[in-house]
Each structure stands twice: as structure tokens, then as C-alpha cells.
PDB file of C-alpha atoms in Angstrom:
ATOM      1  CA  MET A  21     -17.539  49.247 -81.313  1.00  0.00           C
ATOM      2  CA  ASN A  22     -14.861  48.242 -83.788  1.00  0.00           C
ATOM      3  CA  ASP A  23     -11.863  48.473 -82.279  1.00  0.00           C
ATOM      4  CA  CYS A  24     -13.049  47.084 -78.715  1.00  0.00           C
ATOM      5  CA  ILE A  25     -11.576  43.505 -77.466  1.00  0.00           C
ATOM      6  CA  PHE A  26     -14.927  43.003 -75.700  1.00  0.00           C
ATOM      7  CA  CYS A  27     -17.166  43.064 -79.158  1.00  0.00           C
ATOM      8  CA  LYS A  28     -14.480  40.989 -81.219  1.00  0.00           C
ATOM      9  CA  ILE A  29     -15.262  38.645 -79.387  1.00  0.00           C
ATOM     10  CA  ILE A  30     -18.642  38.914 -78.737  1.00  0.00           C
ATOM     11  CA  LYS A  31     -18.814  38.946 -82.525  1.00  0.00           C
ATOM     12  CA  GLY A  32     -16.781  35.115 -82.129  1.00  0.00           C
ATOM     13  CA  GLU A  33     -13.345  37.615 -84.075  1.00  0.00           C
ATOM     14  CA  ILE A  34     -11.233  36.483 -81.535  1.00  0.00           C
ATOM     15  CA  PRO A  35     -11.575  33.117 -79.766  1.00  0.00           C
ATOM     16  CA  SER A  36     -13.716  32.748 -76.276  1.00  0.00           C
ATOM     17  CA  TYR A  37     -13.526  29.777 -73.567  1.00  0.00           C
ATOM     18  CA  LYS A  38     -17.812  30.594 -73.883  1.00  0.00           C
ATOM     19  CA  ILE A  39     -19.322  30.334 -70.063  1.00  0.00           C
ATOM     20  CA  TYR A  40     -23.557  31.194 -71.370  1.00  0.00           C
ATOM     21  CA  GLU A  41     -25.005  32.871 -73.270  1.00  0.00           C
ATOM     22  CA  ASP A  42     -28.906  35.530 -74.551  1.00  0.00           C
ATOM     23  CA  ASN A  43     -30.050  37.934 -76.185  1.00  0.00           C
ATOM     24  CA  LYS A  44     -28.588  40.620 -75.186  1.00  0.00           C
ATOM     25  CA  VAL A  45     -25.707  38.989 -72.787  1.00  0.00           C
ATOM     26  CA  TYR A  46     -22.315  37.399 -73.165  1.00  0.00           C
ATOM     27  CA  ALA A  47     -20.218  35.399 -70.884  1.00  0.00           C
ATOM     28  CA  PHE A  48     -16.569  34.030 -70.690  1.00  0.00           C
ATOM     29  CA  LEU A  49     -13.240  32.849 -69.445  1.00  0.00           C
ATOM     30  CA  ASP A  50     -10.694  35.283 -68.884  1.00  0.00           C
ATOM     31  CA  ILE A  51      -7.598  34.231 -70.046  1.00  0.00           C
ATOM     32  CA  ALA A  52      -5.599  35.532 -67.616  1.00  0.00           C
ATOM     33  CA  CYS A  53      -5.807  31.930 -65.843  1.00  0.00           C
ATOM     34  CA  ASP A  54      -5.546  33.378 -61.972  1.00  0.00           C
ATOM     35  CA  ALA A  55      -8.543  32.053 -60.604  1.00  0.00           C
ATOM     36  CA  VAL A  56     -10.135  29.033 -61.396  1.00  0.00           C
ATOM     37  CA  GLY A  57     -13.649  29.849 -63.184  1.00  0.00           C
ATOM     38  CA  HIS A  58     -12.572  34.520 -63.217  1.00  0.00           C
ATOM     39  CA  THR A  59     -15.483  34.761 -65.666  1.00  0.00           C
ATOM     40  CA  LEU A  60     -16.300  37.717 -67.186  1.00  0.00           C
ATOM     41  CA  VAL A  61     -19.990  38.599 -67.943  1.00  0.00           C
ATOM     42  CA  ILE A  62     -21.091  41.797 -70.658  1.00  0.00           C
ATOM     43  CA  PRO A  63     -23.537  43.057 -72.338  1.00  0.00           C
ATOM     44  CA  LYS A  64     -23.744  42.049 -76.121  1.00  0.00           C
ATOM     45  CA  LYS A  65     -24.485  45.937 -77.006  1.00  0.00           C
ATOM     46  CA  HIS A  66     -21.793  47.654 -76.793  1.00  0.00           C
ATOM     47  CA  CYS A  67     -21.488  50.182 -73.777  1.00  0.00           C
ATOM     48  CA  THR A  68     -18.803  51.354 -71.122  1.00  0.00           C
ATOM     49  CA  ASN A  69     -19.421  50.470 -67.605  1.00  0.00           C
ATOM     50  CA  VAL A  70     -22.005  50.656 -65.471  1.00  0.00           C
ATOM     51  CA  LEU A  71     -22.513  54.689 -65.745  1.00  0.00           C
ATOM     52  CA  ASP A  72     -23.362  54.444 -69.860  1.00  0.00           C
ATOM     53  CA  CYS A  73     -25.521  50.880 -69.743  1.00  0.00           C
ATOM     54  CA  ASP A  74     -29.268  51.158 -70.954  1.00  0.00           C
ATOM     55  CA  ARG A  75     -31.221  49.836 -67.827  1.00  0.00           C
ATOM     56  CA  ASP A  76     -33.005  46.250 -69.939  1.00  0.00           C
ATOM     57  CA  TYR A  77     -28.765  45.588 -71.275  1.00  0.00           C
ATOM     58  CA  LEU A  78     -27.976  46.519 -67.713  1.00  0.00           C
ATOM     59  CA  ASP A  79     -30.669  44.354 -65.516  1.00  0.00           C
ATOM     60  CA  ALA A  80     -30.282  41.024 -68.285  1.00  0.00           C
ATOM     61  CA  VAL A  81     -26.309  41.338 -67.253  1.00  0.00           C
ATOM     62  CA  ILE A  82     -27.333  41.466 -63.496  1.00  0.00           C
ATOM     63  CA  GLU A  83     -29.617  38.638 -64.052  1.00  0.00           C
ATOM     64  CA  ALA A  84     -27.012  36.279 -65.623  1.00  0.00           C
ATOM     65  CA  VAL A  85     -24.751  36.786 -63.141  1.00  0.00           C
ATOM     66  CA  GLN A  86     -26.582  36.039 -59.887  1.00  0.00           C
ATOM     67  CA  LYS A  87     -27.584  33.500 -62.859  1.00  0.00           C
ATOM     68  CA  ILE A  88     -23.847  32.140 -63.878  1.00  0.00           C
ATOM     69  CA  ALA A  89     -22.687  32.689 -60.153  1.00  0.00           C
ATOM     70  CA  LYS A  90     -25.337  30.532 -58.699  1.00  0.00           C
ATOM     71  CA  HIS A  91     -24.415  27.735 -60.698  1.00  0.00           C
ATOM     72  CA  TYR A  92     -20.839  28.160 -59.831  1.00  0.00           C
ATOM     73  CA  VAL A  93     -21.930  27.430 -56.040  1.00  0.00           C
ATOM     74  CA  ASP A  94     -24.839  24.936 -56.924  1.00  0.00           C
ATOM     75  CA  ASP A  95     -23.395  22.942 -59.272  1.00  0.00           C
ATOM     76  CA  CYS A  96     -19.985  22.936 -59.467  1.00  0.00           C
ATOM     77  CA  GLY A  97     -18.881  22.560 -55.700  1.00  0.00           C
ATOM     78  CA  PHE A  98     -17.782  25.991 -54.730  1.00  0.00           C
ATOM     79  CA  ASP A  99     -17.833  27.411 -50.796  1.00  0.00           C
ATOM     80  CA  GLY A 100     -19.520  31.265 -53.191  1.00  0.00           C
ATOM     81  CA  VAL A 101     -18.076  33.546 -55.479  1.00  0.00           C
ATOM     82  CA  ASN A 102     -16.842  37.184 -56.033  1.00  0.00           C
ATOM     83  CA  ILE A 103     -18.277  39.580 -57.780  1.00  0.00           C
ATOM     84  CA  LEU A 104     -16.524  42.816 -59.291  1.00  0.00           C
ATOM     85  CA  ASN A 105     -16.795  45.723 -61.282  1.00  0.00           C
ATOM     86  CA  ALA A 106     -14.622  49.236 -62.191  1.00  0.00           C
ATOM     87  CA  SER A 107     -16.475  51.798 -63.859  1.00  0.00           C
ATOM     88  CA  GLY A 108     -14.295  54.661 -65.266  1.00  0.00           C
ATOM     89  CA  ALA A 109     -10.175  55.088 -65.164  1.00  0.00           C
ATOM     90  CA  SER A 110     -10.330  56.241 -62.011  1.00  0.00           C
ATOM     91  CA  ALA A 111     -11.872  52.890 -60.542  1.00  0.00           C
ATOM     92  CA  GLN A 112      -9.645  50.299 -61.996  1.00  0.00           C
ATOM     93  CA  GLN A 113     -11.469  49.249 -65.418  1.00  0.00           C
ATOM     94  CA  SER A 114      -8.507  47.896 -68.248  1.00  0.00           C
ATOM     95  CA  VAL A 115     -11.283  47.148 -70.940  1.00  0.00           C
ATOM     96  CA  PHE A 116     -14.263  50.380 -71.018  1.00  0.00           C
ATOM     97  CA  HIS A 117     -16.291  47.666 -71.967  1.00  0.00           C
ATOM     98  CA  LEU A 118     -19.314  47.188 -69.181  1.00  0.00           C
ATOM     99  CA  HIS A 119     -17.899  43.645 -67.585  1.00  0.00           C
ATOM    100  CA  PHE A 120     -18.782  41.806 -63.873  1.00  0.00           C
ATOM    101  CA  HIS A 121     -15.266  39.474 -62.569  1.00  0.00           C
ATOM    102  CA  ILE A 122     -17.235  36.779 -61.188  1.00  0.00           C
ATOM    103  CA  VAL A 123     -14.541  34.554 -59.394  1.00  0.00           C
ATOM    104  CA  PRO A 124     -15.480  31.399 -58.473  1.00  0.00           C
ATOM    105  CA  ARG A 125     -14.459  30.992 -54.648  1.00  0.00           C
ATOM    106  CA  LYS A 126     -13.539  27.571 -51.845  1.00  0.00           C
ATOM    107  CA  VAL A 127     -11.574  27.561 -48.425  1.00  0.00           C
ATOM    108  CA  GLY A 128      -8.535  27.852 -48.336  1.00  0.00           C
ATOM    109  CA  ASP A 129      -8.050  28.753 -52.082  1.00  0.00           C
ATOM    110  CA  GLY A 130      -5.836  31.581 -50.975  1.00  0.00           C
ATOM    111  CA  LEU A 131      -6.785  34.377 -52.978  1.00  0.00           C
ATOM    112  CA  ASN A 132      -6.915  37.606 -51.601  1.00  0.00           C
ATOM    113  CA  LEU A 133      -9.087  40.104 -54.470  1.00  0.00           C
ATOM    114  CA  TRP A 134     -10.060  42.698 -50.399  1.00  0.00           C
ATOM    115  CA  PRO A 135      -7.205  44.303 -51.249  1.00  0.00           C
ATOM    116  CA  LEU A 136      -7.455  47.363 -48.844  1.00  0.00           C
ATOM    117  CA  ASP A 137      -6.266  48.157 -44.932  1.00  0.00           C
ATOM    118  CA  GLY A 138      -5.836  51.046 -42.859  1.00  0.00           C
ATOM    119  CA  LYS A 139      -8.425  53.391 -42.093  1.00  0.00           C
ATOM    120  CA  GLN A 140      -8.933  56.260 -43.858  1.00  0.00           C
ATOM    121  CA  GLU A 141     -10.391  58.977 -41.211  1.00  0.00           C
ATOM    122  CA  MET A 142     -13.594  61.050 -41.714  1.00  0.00           C
ATOM    123  CA  ASP A 143     -16.439  61.438 -41.045  1.00  0.00           C
ATOM    124  CA  LEU A 144     -19.775  59.109 -42.063  1.00  0.00           C
ATOM    125  CA  GLN A 145     -21.965  61.573 -41.276  1.00  0.00           C
ATOM    126  CA  SER A 146     -20.180  64.250 -43.737  1.00  0.00           C
ATOM    127  CA  VAL A 147     -20.188  61.415 -46.444  1.00  0.00           C
ATOM    128  CA  ALA A 148     -23.672  60.202 -46.078  1.00  0.00           C
ATOM    129  CA  ASN A 149     -24.807  64.185 -46.369  1.00  0.00           C
ATOM    130  CA  GLN A 150     -22.986  64.243 -49.013  1.00  0.00           C
ATOM    131  CA  LEU A 151     -23.876  60.490 -50.919  1.00  0.00           C
ATOM    132  CA  THR A 152     -27.242  60.229 -50.356  1.00  0.00           C
ATOM    133  CA  LEU A 153     -29.697  60.064 -52.578  1.00  0.00           C
ATOM    134  CA  ILE A 154     -31.893  61.193 -49.195  1.00  0.00           C
ATOM    135  CA  LYS A 155     -34.327  63.819 -49.996  1.00  0.00           C
TER     136      LYS A 155
END
């Protein structure tokens, strides 16, 4: 896609701080500098999000996410990671090229990546009945 910022990064038209690359995946530091090591993992083939990504590329991206996350914890001194994805405008996706965020974490780092607060009233059985894949 010609106007996709992530496609331009993959092509080298926009510089990036590369963390990982293979034949299907590219991972680089998020320039927002909101957390040390905040990494974006993307497929080299353009797709919008998890809803339209073909299985081979989605599998490769998830495998790379795990590899990078394990590296951050096992080799780089982090205690854990948050792995985040937004698929669709209503889910607050801002760049419409599939990407996963890996945010390396340390105990006491002060980051709060779970902004949900409060409890919504709902009938969980009704919700499960609506959403189930089991028939």
C-alpha cells in the first residue's frame, strides 16, 4: 500500500530502529518513546488487522512476538511484557497495518496499560450464548 507508514518502514523509505526481521516479519522500536523498549511487530505483507491477515503471516507475526518477548525477559533484564493489539477503528487502531505492541515491563516501572476501571452490569451467560463458537 503506497500511503501506509508501516509499508514505507519495511521498504526502508522511512528510517526505523530495527529489533528483528525475517522473511515475513519486521519489528522495530515505537518512536513515541512512551516506554523503554516499546516494540511494534508487523507483517511484511500489508493487511489491515487480525481480521484480514492470512494465516501464514499471522502465524509468523505471533511467533515473532513470542520470540521477541522471551528475549526481552530472558536476555534483557525485563520482568514481563504487555502484548497489545487493536483491530478496527472502534478498537482504537490508529495505523491500519496489522501490528502488535510489545511493551517490556519491570516491577515498579509505574506504567498502567490496563485503563479499564469499574464494572459493567451484564448477564455473563447471555454474553457467552451470543459469542460462543461451540454449538
